[in-house]
Amino acid sequence: MSDTWNKLEEVPSELENLPQLMSLNLSLNLLSHLPSQISNVKLCLIDLSNNRFESFPDVCYSELVHLAELKLNDNIIKEIPSNICVLPSLKQLDLGNNQISVVPGELADCIKLKDLNLKGNKLADKRLSKLVDQCRMKQVLDYVRQHCVKVGNLSSSTNAKSKKGKKNRKSSDNENINALIEKSAHKLHILKVSDSYPVIKVTEDVKKVRAHILGCIVKNLVFTDETFKRFIQLQTKLHEGICEKRNAATLATHDFDLIVSGDLTYTAKSPNEIKIKPLMRSKIYTGAELFQQLQTEADNLRKEKKRNVYSGIHKYLYLLEGKSVYPCLLDANDQVISFPPITNSDITKMSSSTKTMFVEVTSALNTQTCKKVLDEFLRELVVQGLGCEASTTENKFHELHVEQIKIVDLEGNMKSVYPSRTDAVYEDQDIVVVRD
C-alpha cells in the first residue's frame, strides 16, 4: 500500500486490521499518528518518512516477525522506545533528522539490525554523535551496546487510550529518559564559590617569575590503592605532556584537610627566605638549600649512571636557575605548601585516604594555560574514575564534585575564578557538566 505526497493528516482506523498487508508507504504527508500495527503481521516495510510524528509510531510488537525496514527519517520524533528490541527481523532503521537526544541500550539487542541512521539528531552523547557522523555502523552499535543504558522494556500496553493512561505513560517515559541521561555519561558537578573555602591572594612580586595561578577543590574523594597509584601516574603524564615538562605549567595536589584554615597567598621570596619540608623528605630546607641539594643529587646520579640525563624533579631545576626570587604558595600561617615548579610540601601530602583535594596550577605563560591543564586534569579524573566512587555493573560512569576557588589581589578584588562557566567544556567526551 502506497499513499504519498497527498498531504494526509490522518489515516483511517481500519488501517490497523489488514493482516495481509506487506508494505506500508505513507511518506511525504502530514501525519502525526498511526493506528496500532499489531495485527498486520505480514508487514515487511513501513515508510513514514517526511511526516510530523513526534512520538515513535505504534509498531514495536513481537508479532511483527517480518518487519525488516522502518523508515522514520525527517520527523520530529524525540524518543526511541526501549521495546524496539522486540522486532525480531529489523534490519534497517532510519531515524535521521529527528529530535532524538538519547539512545537506549536496547537498540543493540536488535540482533539483525545492519543499517542504522541517526544523523541529524542532537545526541547528548558527543562521542556517539561523532561515530554517527562518521558513518561507522558497527562501531555505533558496539558503542550503544557498551555505553548506552538499558531503560527496561516498555510494555506495548503503555499505548492505552485513556487520558489517564496516556498521562501516566508520559510521566513514566520521562522518568526513564531522565534516568537514562543520568546514567549514560560521566558527571562533573561544579559547585559555586563557598565562604568555607579559601581564596588565593596573588602579590605583585610573583609576576616577575611565575605570574599565573588557578585552583579548585575536589570533594568526596574515594581512592583505592590501585586508583591512587593511577592518580599519581596521571600527574606525571600531564607534566610530561600538556604541561610541556613543566615549562608551560605545573600541577600540584594537596590534602585540603591538612592545610591550615584560612586564605592562601601566592607570592615570591628570595631563595633564603623560603622554608619548606619537601615531599618525601624529613627535614626543612630553605629554597637555596633545596636547590643545592637537588643539584648535588642530580650530579651524583649523572656520574653514577654515566649519562648526561637527569630524572625526577631534578630535571626541572633549570627552570629556576639564576632567578633572584622563587614562586611559592603560603597557607594562612605563612607556611610554604608549594614551591612550583619543583615540589610540594610534605605537610599537605595526598594519600589514598584523602577525602578533599586542593588542586593548583601555576604558569609563567598565561591564565589560559592554567585553565587548559585543570580542564584536562578534571576530565581524566572523572573519565578514569580516579577518586570517584566505584562504578557498578548497572552504571559504569563516574561522578566528581568540584568547588570553585577565587583568585584575588591583596585588596580583595577578584581576578578570576575556576571553574567558570566557560571552563570545563568537553565537546568530544561523554561528560555531563552540572553547574549550580
Coordinates of C-alpha atoms in Angstrom, one line a residue:
M1 CA 0.0 0.0 0.0
S2 CA 1.4 3.4 -1.0
D3 CA -0.2 6.8 -0.5
T4 CA 2.5 9.5 -0.7
W5 CA 2.5 13.3 -1.4
N6 CA -1.2 13.7 -0.6
K7 CA -1.0 16.0 2.5
L8 CA -2.7 13.3 4.6
E9 CA -3.2 14.5 8.2
E10 CA -4.7 11.2 9.4
V11 CA -5.4 7.7 8.3
P12 CA -8.5 5.6 8.9
S13 CA -8.6 3.3 11.9
E14 CA -9.2 0.4 9.5
L15 CA -5.5 0.5 8.7
E16 CA -4.8 -1.4 11.9
N17 CA -6.5 -4.5 10.7
L18 CA -5.0 -5.5 7.4
P19 CA -3.3 -8.9 8.1
Q20 CA -2.3 -9.4 4.5
L21 CA -0.6 -6.0 4.2
M22 CA 3.2 -6.4 3.4
S23 CA 4.3 -2.9 2.7
L24 CA 3.0 0.5 4.0
N25 CA 4.3 3.7 2.5
L26 CA 2.8 6.9 3.8
S27 CA 5.8 9.1 3.3
L28 CA 5.7 12.8 2.4
N29 CA 2.4 13.6 4.2
L30 CA 1.4 15.5 7.3
L31 CA 0.8 12.5 9.6
S32 CA 1.4 12.6 13.3
H33 CA -0.3 9.4 14.3
L34 CA -0.5 5.8 13.1
P35 CA -3.0 3.2 14.3
S36 CA -1.5 0.2 16.1
Q37 CA 0.0 -2.3 13.6
I38 CA 0.0 -5.3 15.9
S39 CA -2.5 -7.2 13.7
N40 CA -0.7 -6.5 10.4
V41 CA 1.6 -9.5 10.9
K42 CA 2.9 -9.7 7.4
L43 CA 4.4 -6.2 7.2
C44 CA 7.9 -6.2 5.9
L45 CA 8.3 -2.4 5.3
I46 CA 6.9 0.7 6.9
D47 CA 7.9 4.1 5.5
L48 CA 6.6 7.1 7.4
S49 CA 9.4 9.5 6.5
N50 CA 8.8 13.2 6.0
N51 CA 5.8 13.5 8.2
R52 CA 5.1 15.1 11.6
F53 CA 5.4 12.3 14.0
E54 CA 6.5 13.5 17.5
S55 CA 6.3 10.0 19.0
F56 CA 7.6 6.7 17.7
P57 CA 4.8 5.0 15.8
D58 CA 3.0 2.1 17.4
V59 CA 4.9 -0.7 15.7
C60 CA 7.0 -2.3 18.4
Y61 CA 5.4 -5.7 18.7
S62 CA 7.0 -9.2 18.6
E63 CA 4.1 -10.3 16.4
L64 CA 5.6 -8.3 13.5
V65 CA 8.0 -11.1 12.7
H66 CA 8.7 -10.0 9.1
L67 CA 9.2 -6.2 9.7
A68 CA 12.7 -5.6 8.3
E69 CA 12.6 -1.9 7.2
L70 CA 11.4 1.0 9.3
K71 CA 11.9 4.5 7.7
L72 CA 11.1 7.3 10.1
N73 CA 13.5 10.0 8.9
D74 CA 12.6 13.7 8.7
N75 CA 10.0 13.7 11.5
I76 CA 10.2 15.3 15.0
I77 CA 10.5 12.1 17.0
K78 CA 12.1 12.7 20.4
E79 CA 12.5 9.2 21.9
I80 CA 13.3 5.7 20.8
P81 CA 11.2 3.2 22.8
S82 CA 13.3 0.6 24.7
N83 CA 11.0 -2.2 23.5
I84 CA 12.2 -1.7 19.9
C85 CA 14.3 -4.8 20.5
V86 CA 11.1 -7.0 20.3
L87 CA 11.2 -6.6 16.5
P88 CA 13.0 -9.9 15.6
S89 CA 13.7 -9.1 11.9
L90 CA 14.5 -5.4 11.9
K91 CA 17.5 -4.9 9.6
Q92 CA 17.1 -1.2 8.6
L93 CA 16.1 1.7 10.9
D94 CA 16.2 5.2 9.5
L95 CA 15.7 7.9 12.2
G96 CA 17.7 10.6 10.5
N97 CA 16.8 14.3 11.1
N98 CA 14.6 13.9 14.2
Q99 CA 15.0 15.3 17.7
I100 CA 16.4 12.3 19.5
S101 CA 18.9 13.1 22.3
V102 CA 19.3 9.7 24.0
V103 CA 19.7 6.2 22.5
P104 CA 18.5 3.3 24.7
G105 CA 20.9 0.4 25.1
E106 CA 18.1 -2.0 24.0
L107 CA 18.6 -0.8 20.4
A108 CA 21.8 -3.0 20.3
D109 CA 19.6 -6.0 21.1
C110 CA 18.0 -5.8 17.6
I111 CA 20.1 -8.8 16.5
K112 CA 19.6 -8.4 12.8
L113 CA 20.0 -4.6 12.6
K114 CA 22.6 -3.8 9.9
D115 CA 21.7 -0.4 8.7
L116 CA 21.0 2.4 11.3
N117 CA 20.8 6.1 10.5
L118 CA 20.8 8.6 13.4
K119 CA 22.3 11.5 11.6
G120 CA 20.7 14.9 12.1
N121 CA 19.8 14.3 15.7
K122 CA 21.1 16.3 18.7
L123 CA 22.5 13.4 20.6
A124 CA 23.6 14.2 24.2
D125 CA 26.4 11.7 24.0
K126 CA 29.0 13.6 21.9
R127 CA 31.2 10.5 21.3
L128 CA 28.2 8.6 19.9
S129 CA 27.3 11.6 17.8
K130 CA 30.8 11.6 16.3
L131 CA 30.6 8.0 15.4
V132 CA 27.2 8.5 13.8
D133 CA 28.6 11.4 11.7
Q134 CA 31.4 9.2 10.6
C135 CA 29.0 6.5 9.4
R136 CA 30.7 3.8 11.4
M137 CA 27.8 1.4 11.6
K138 CA 29.5 -1.4 13.5
Q139 CA 31.2 1.0 15.9
V140 CA 27.9 2.8 16.5
L141 CA 26.1 -0.4 17.5
D142 CA 29.1 -1.6 19.6
Y143 CA 29.1 1.8 21.4
V144 CA 25.4 1.6 22.1
R145 CA 25.8 -1.9 23.4
Q146 CA 28.7 -1.0 25.7
H147 CA 27.8 2.5 26.8
C148 CA 24.1 3.3 26.4
V149 CA 22.0 2.3 29.4
K150 CA 19.1 0.0 29.1
V151 CA 16.0 1.6 30.5
G152 CA 13.9 -1.5 30.6
N153 CA 11.2 -2.9 28.3
L154 CA 8.3 -0.6 28.0
S155 CA 5.2 -2.7 27.5
S156 CA 3.0 -2.1 24.5
S157 CA 0.2 -1.6 27.0
T158 CA 1.6 1.9 27.5
N159 CA -0.4 2.8 24.4
A160 CA -3.6 2.8 26.5
K161 CA -6.2 5.1 25.0
S162 CA -7.5 6.7 28.2
K163 CA -6.3 10.1 29.1
K164 CA -5.1 8.9 32.5
G165 CA -3.2 6.1 30.8
K166 CA -1.5 8.5 28.4
K167 CA -0.6 10.8 31.2
N168 CA 0.9 8.0 33.3
R169 CA 2.8 6.7 30.3
K170 CA 4.2 10.1 29.5
S171 CA 5.3 10.6 33.1
S172 CA 6.9 7.1 33.2
D173 CA 8.7 7.6 29.9
N174 CA 10.1 11.0 31.1
E175 CA 11.3 9.3 34.2
N176 CA 13.0 6.6 32.2
I177 CA 14.7 9.1 29.9
N178 CA 15.9 11.3 32.8
A179 CA 17.3 8.2 34.4
L180 CA 19.0 7.3 31.1
I181 CA 20.6 10.7 30.8
E182 CA 21.8 10.5 34.4
K183 CA 23.4 7.1 33.8
S184 CA 24.7 7.5 30.3
A185 CA 27.5 9.9 30.9
H186 CA 30.1 10.9 33.5
K187 CA 29.0 13.8 35.6
L188 CA 31.2 16.7 36.7
H189 CA 29.2 18.7 39.3
I190 CA 30.6 22.2 39.7
L191 CA 29.6 24.0 42.9
K192 CA 29.6 27.7 43.4
V193 CA 32.3 29.5 45.5
S194 CA 31.7 28.9 49.2
D195 CA 32.8 31.1 52.1
S196 CA 34.0 27.9 53.8
Y197 CA 36.9 27.6 51.3
P198 CA 39.9 29.9 50.9
V199 CA 40.6 32.4 48.2
I200 CA 44.1 32.7 46.7
K201 CA 45.7 36.1 47.1
V202 CA 48.3 37.0 44.5
T203 CA 51.1 39.5 45.2
E204 CA 52.9 41.7 42.7
D205 CA 56.2 40.1 43.5
V206 CA 55.3 36.7 41.9
K207 CA 54.6 38.3 38.5
K208 CA 58.4 38.5 37.9
V209 CA 58.8 34.7 37.8
R210 CA 55.6 32.8 37.5
A211 CA 52.6 35.1 37.4
H212 CA 49.6 32.9 36.9
I213 CA 47.7 30.6 39.2
L214 CA 44.3 28.9 39.3
G215 CA 42.9 26.3 41.7
C216 CA 39.8 24.4 42.8
I217 CA 38.6 22.0 45.4
V218 CA 37.6 18.4 44.6
K219 CA 35.3 16.8 47.2
N220 CA 34.0 13.4 48.3
L221 CA 37.1 11.5 47.0
V222 CA 37.2 7.8 47.4
F223 CA 40.6 6.1 46.5
T224 CA 41.7 2.5 46.4
D225 CA 45.4 1.7 46.4
E226 CA 45.1 1.0 42.7
T227 CA 43.3 4.2 41.8
F228 CA 45.6 6.3 43.9
K229 CA 48.6 4.8 42.1
R230 CA 47.0 5.7 38.8
F231 CA 46.2 9.2 40.2
I232 CA 50.0 9.8 40.8
Q233 CA 50.8 8.4 37.3
L234 CA 48.2 10.8 35.8
Q235 CA 50.1 13.8 37.3
T236 CA 53.4 12.6 35.8
K237 CA 51.7 12.1 32.5
L238 CA 50.3 15.6 32.5
H239 CA 53.6 17.2 33.5
E240 CA 55.3 15.4 30.6
G241 CA 52.5 16.2 28.1
I242 CA 50.1 19.1 28.4
C243 CA 52.4 20.9 30.9
E244 CA 55.3 20.5 28.4
K245 CA 57.7 19.2 31.1
R246 CA 56.6 21.9 33.5
N247 CA 57.8 24.6 31.0
A248 CA 54.1 25.6 30.3
A249 CA 52.6 24.8 33.7
T250 CA 53.0 22.9 36.9
L251 CA 50.1 21.0 38.6
A252 CA 50.2 20.3 42.4
T253 CA 47.7 18.5 44.6
H254 CA 47.2 18.7 48.3
D255 CA 45.1 17.1 51.0
F256 CA 42.9 20.0 51.8
D257 CA 42.2 18.8 55.3
L258 CA 45.9 19.2 56.1
I259 CA 46.0 22.8 55.0
V260 CA 45.8 25.4 57.8
S261 CA 42.4 27.0 57.7
G262 CA 42.3 30.4 56.0
D263 CA 43.2 32.1 52.8
L264 CA 46.3 31.2 50.7
T265 CA 48.9 33.6 49.3
Y266 CA 50.7 33.2 46.1
T267 CA 53.9 35.2 46.2
A268 CA 57.7 35.2 45.5
K269 CA 60.5 35.2 48.0
S270 CA 64.3 35.2 47.9
P271 CA 65.8 31.6 47.9
N272 CA 67.0 32.0 51.5
E273 CA 63.6 33.2 52.8
I274 CA 61.6 30.2 51.6
K275 CA 61.4 27.4 54.1
I276 CA 59.7 24.1 53.1
K277 CA 59.6 20.5 54.1
P278 CA 59.6 18.9 50.6
L279 CA 57.6 15.9 49.6
M280 CA 59.2 12.6 50.8
R281 CA 61.9 14.4 52.8
S282 CA 62.2 14.6 56.6
K283 CA 63.9 18.0 57.1
I284 CA 63.1 21.6 56.4
Y285 CA 65.1 23.3 53.7
T286 CA 65.4 26.9 52.5
G287 CA 64.8 27.4 48.8
A288 CA 68.5 27.8 48.3
E289 CA 69.4 24.7 50.3
L290 CA 66.9 22.6 48.5
F291 CA 68.1 23.8 45.1
Q292 CA 71.7 23.0 46.0
Q293 CA 70.7 19.6 47.5
L294 CA 68.8 18.6 44.4
Q295 CA 71.6 19.8 42.1
T296 CA 74.1 17.7 44.1
E297 CA 71.9 14.7 43.9
A298 CA 71.4 15.2 40.2
D299 CA 75.2 15.5 39.6
N300 CA 75.9 12.3 41.6
L301 CA 73.2 10.4 39.8
R302 CA 74.5 11.6 36.4
K303 CA 78.0 10.3 37.3
E304 CA 76.7 7.0 38.7
K305 CA 74.7 6.4 35.5
K306 CA 77.4 7.8 33.3
R307 CA 74.8 9.6 31.3
N308 CA 74.2 13.3 31.0
V309 CA 70.5 12.8 31.9
Y310 CA 68.5 14.0 34.9
S311 CA 65.4 12.3 36.3
G312 CA 62.6 13.0 38.7
I313 CA 62.3 16.6 40.0
H314 CA 66.0 17.1 39.3
K315 CA 65.3 17.7 35.6
Y316 CA 63.2 20.8 36.4
L317 CA 65.9 22.7 38.3
Y318 CA 66.9 24.7 35.2
L319 CA 63.5 26.4 35.3
L320 CA 64.6 28.3 38.4
E321 CA 68.3 28.7 37.7
G322 CA 69.6 32.2 38.0
K323 CA 66.3 33.5 39.5
S324 CA 66.6 36.1 42.3
V325 CA 63.2 35.1 43.7
Y326 CA 61.3 31.8 43.7
P327 CA 57.5 31.4 43.5
C328 CA 55.7 29.8 46.4
L329 CA 52.2 29.3 47.8
L330 CA 51.7 30.1 51.5
D331 CA 49.0 28.9 53.9
A332 CA 47.3 31.3 56.4
N333 CA 50.3 30.9 58.8
D334 CA 52.8 31.9 56.0
Q335 CA 54.0 28.3 55.8
V336 CA 55.1 27.2 52.3
I337 CA 52.9 24.4 51.0
S338 CA 54.0 24.6 47.3
F339 CA 57.3 25.5 45.6
P340 CA 56.5 25.5 41.8
P341 CA 57.8 24.2 39.5
I342 CA 59.8 21.9 41.8
T343 CA 57.8 20.3 44.6
N344 CA 55.0 20.5 47.2
S345 CA 55.2 20.4 50.9
D346 CA 55.2 17.0 52.6
I347 CA 52.9 18.5 55.2
T348 CA 49.9 18.6 52.8
K349 CA 50.8 15.4 51.0
M350 CA 48.0 13.5 49.3
S351 CA 47.3 9.9 50.3
S352 CA 44.8 7.1 49.5
S353 CA 42.7 8.3 52.5
T354 CA 42.4 11.9 51.2
K355 CA 38.7 12.9 51.0
T356 CA 39.0 16.5 49.9
M357 CA 41.7 17.7 47.5
F358 CA 43.0 21.2 46.7
V359 CA 44.5 21.5 43.2
E360 CA 46.6 24.4 42.0
V361 CA 48.2 25.0 38.6
T362 CA 50.8 27.7 38.0
S363 CA 52.3 29.0 34.8
A364 CA 54.7 31.7 33.6
L365 CA 52.8 31.9 30.3
N366 CA 49.1 32.9 30.9
T367 CA 46.0 32.0 32.8
Q368 CA 44.5 30.2 29.8
T369 CA 47.3 27.6 30.1
C370 CA 46.3 27.0 33.8
K371 CA 42.7 26.5 32.7
K372 CA 43.7 24.1 29.9
V373 CA 45.7 21.9 32.4
L374 CA 42.9 21.9 35.0
D375 CA 40.3 21.1 32.5
E376 CA 42.3 18.1 31.3
F377 CA 43.1 17.0 34.9
L378 CA 39.4 17.0 35.9
R379 CA 38.4 15.3 32.7
E380 CA 40.9 12.5 33.3
L381 CA 39.8 12.1 36.9
V382 CA 36.1 11.6 36.1
V383 CA 36.7 9.5 33.0
Q384 CA 39.1 7.2 34.7
G385 CA 37.2 7.2 37.9
L386 CA 40.2 8.3 40.0
G387 CA 38.9 9.4 43.3
C388 CA 35.3 8.7 42.3
E389 CA 33.1 6.0 43.9
A390 CA 33.5 2.6 42.3
S391 CA 31.2 2.1 39.4
T392 CA 28.5 -0.6 39.5
T393 CA 27.6 -3.2 36.9
E394 CA 24.5 -1.2 36.1
N395 CA 26.3 2.2 35.9
K396 CA 29.8 2.4 34.6
F397 CA 30.0 6.1 34.7
H398 CA 31.6 8.3 37.4
E399 CA 30.7 11.5 39.3
L400 CA 33.0 14.2 40.6
H401 CA 32.2 17.2 42.7
V402 CA 34.3 20.4 42.2
E403 CA 34.2 23.6 44.2
Q404 CA 35.2 26.9 42.7
I405 CA 38.2 28.9 44.0
K406 CA 38.6 32.7 43.6
I407 CA 41.8 34.4 42.7
V408 CA 42.1 37.9 44.2
D409 CA 44.7 40.7 44.6
L410 CA 45.8 41.8 48.0
E411 CA 42.9 44.3 48.1
G412 CA 40.4 41.5 47.6
N413 CA 39.5 42.4 44.0
M414 CA 38.6 39.3 42.1
K415 CA 40.9 38.5 39.2
S416 CA 39.5 35.1 38.2
V417 CA 37.6 32.0 39.3
Y418 CA 37.9 28.4 38.4
P419 CA 36.0 26.6 37.0
S420 CA 34.0 29.4 35.5
R421 CA 31.1 28.9 33.1
T422 CA 33.5 28.9 30.2
D423 CA 35.7 26.3 31.7
A424 CA 35.4 22.5 31.8
V425 CA 33.6 22.3 28.5
Y426 CA 34.0 18.9 27.0
E427 CA 32.6 18.7 23.4
D428 CA 34.0 15.3 22.5
Q429 CA 33.6 13.4 25.7
D430 CA 30.7 11.6 27.3
I431 CA 30.7 14.0 30.2
V432 CA 27.7 16.0 31.6
V433 CA 28.7 19.2 33.4
V434 CA 26.2 20.3 36.0
R435 CA 26.7 23.8 37.3
D436 CA 25.0 25.2 40.4

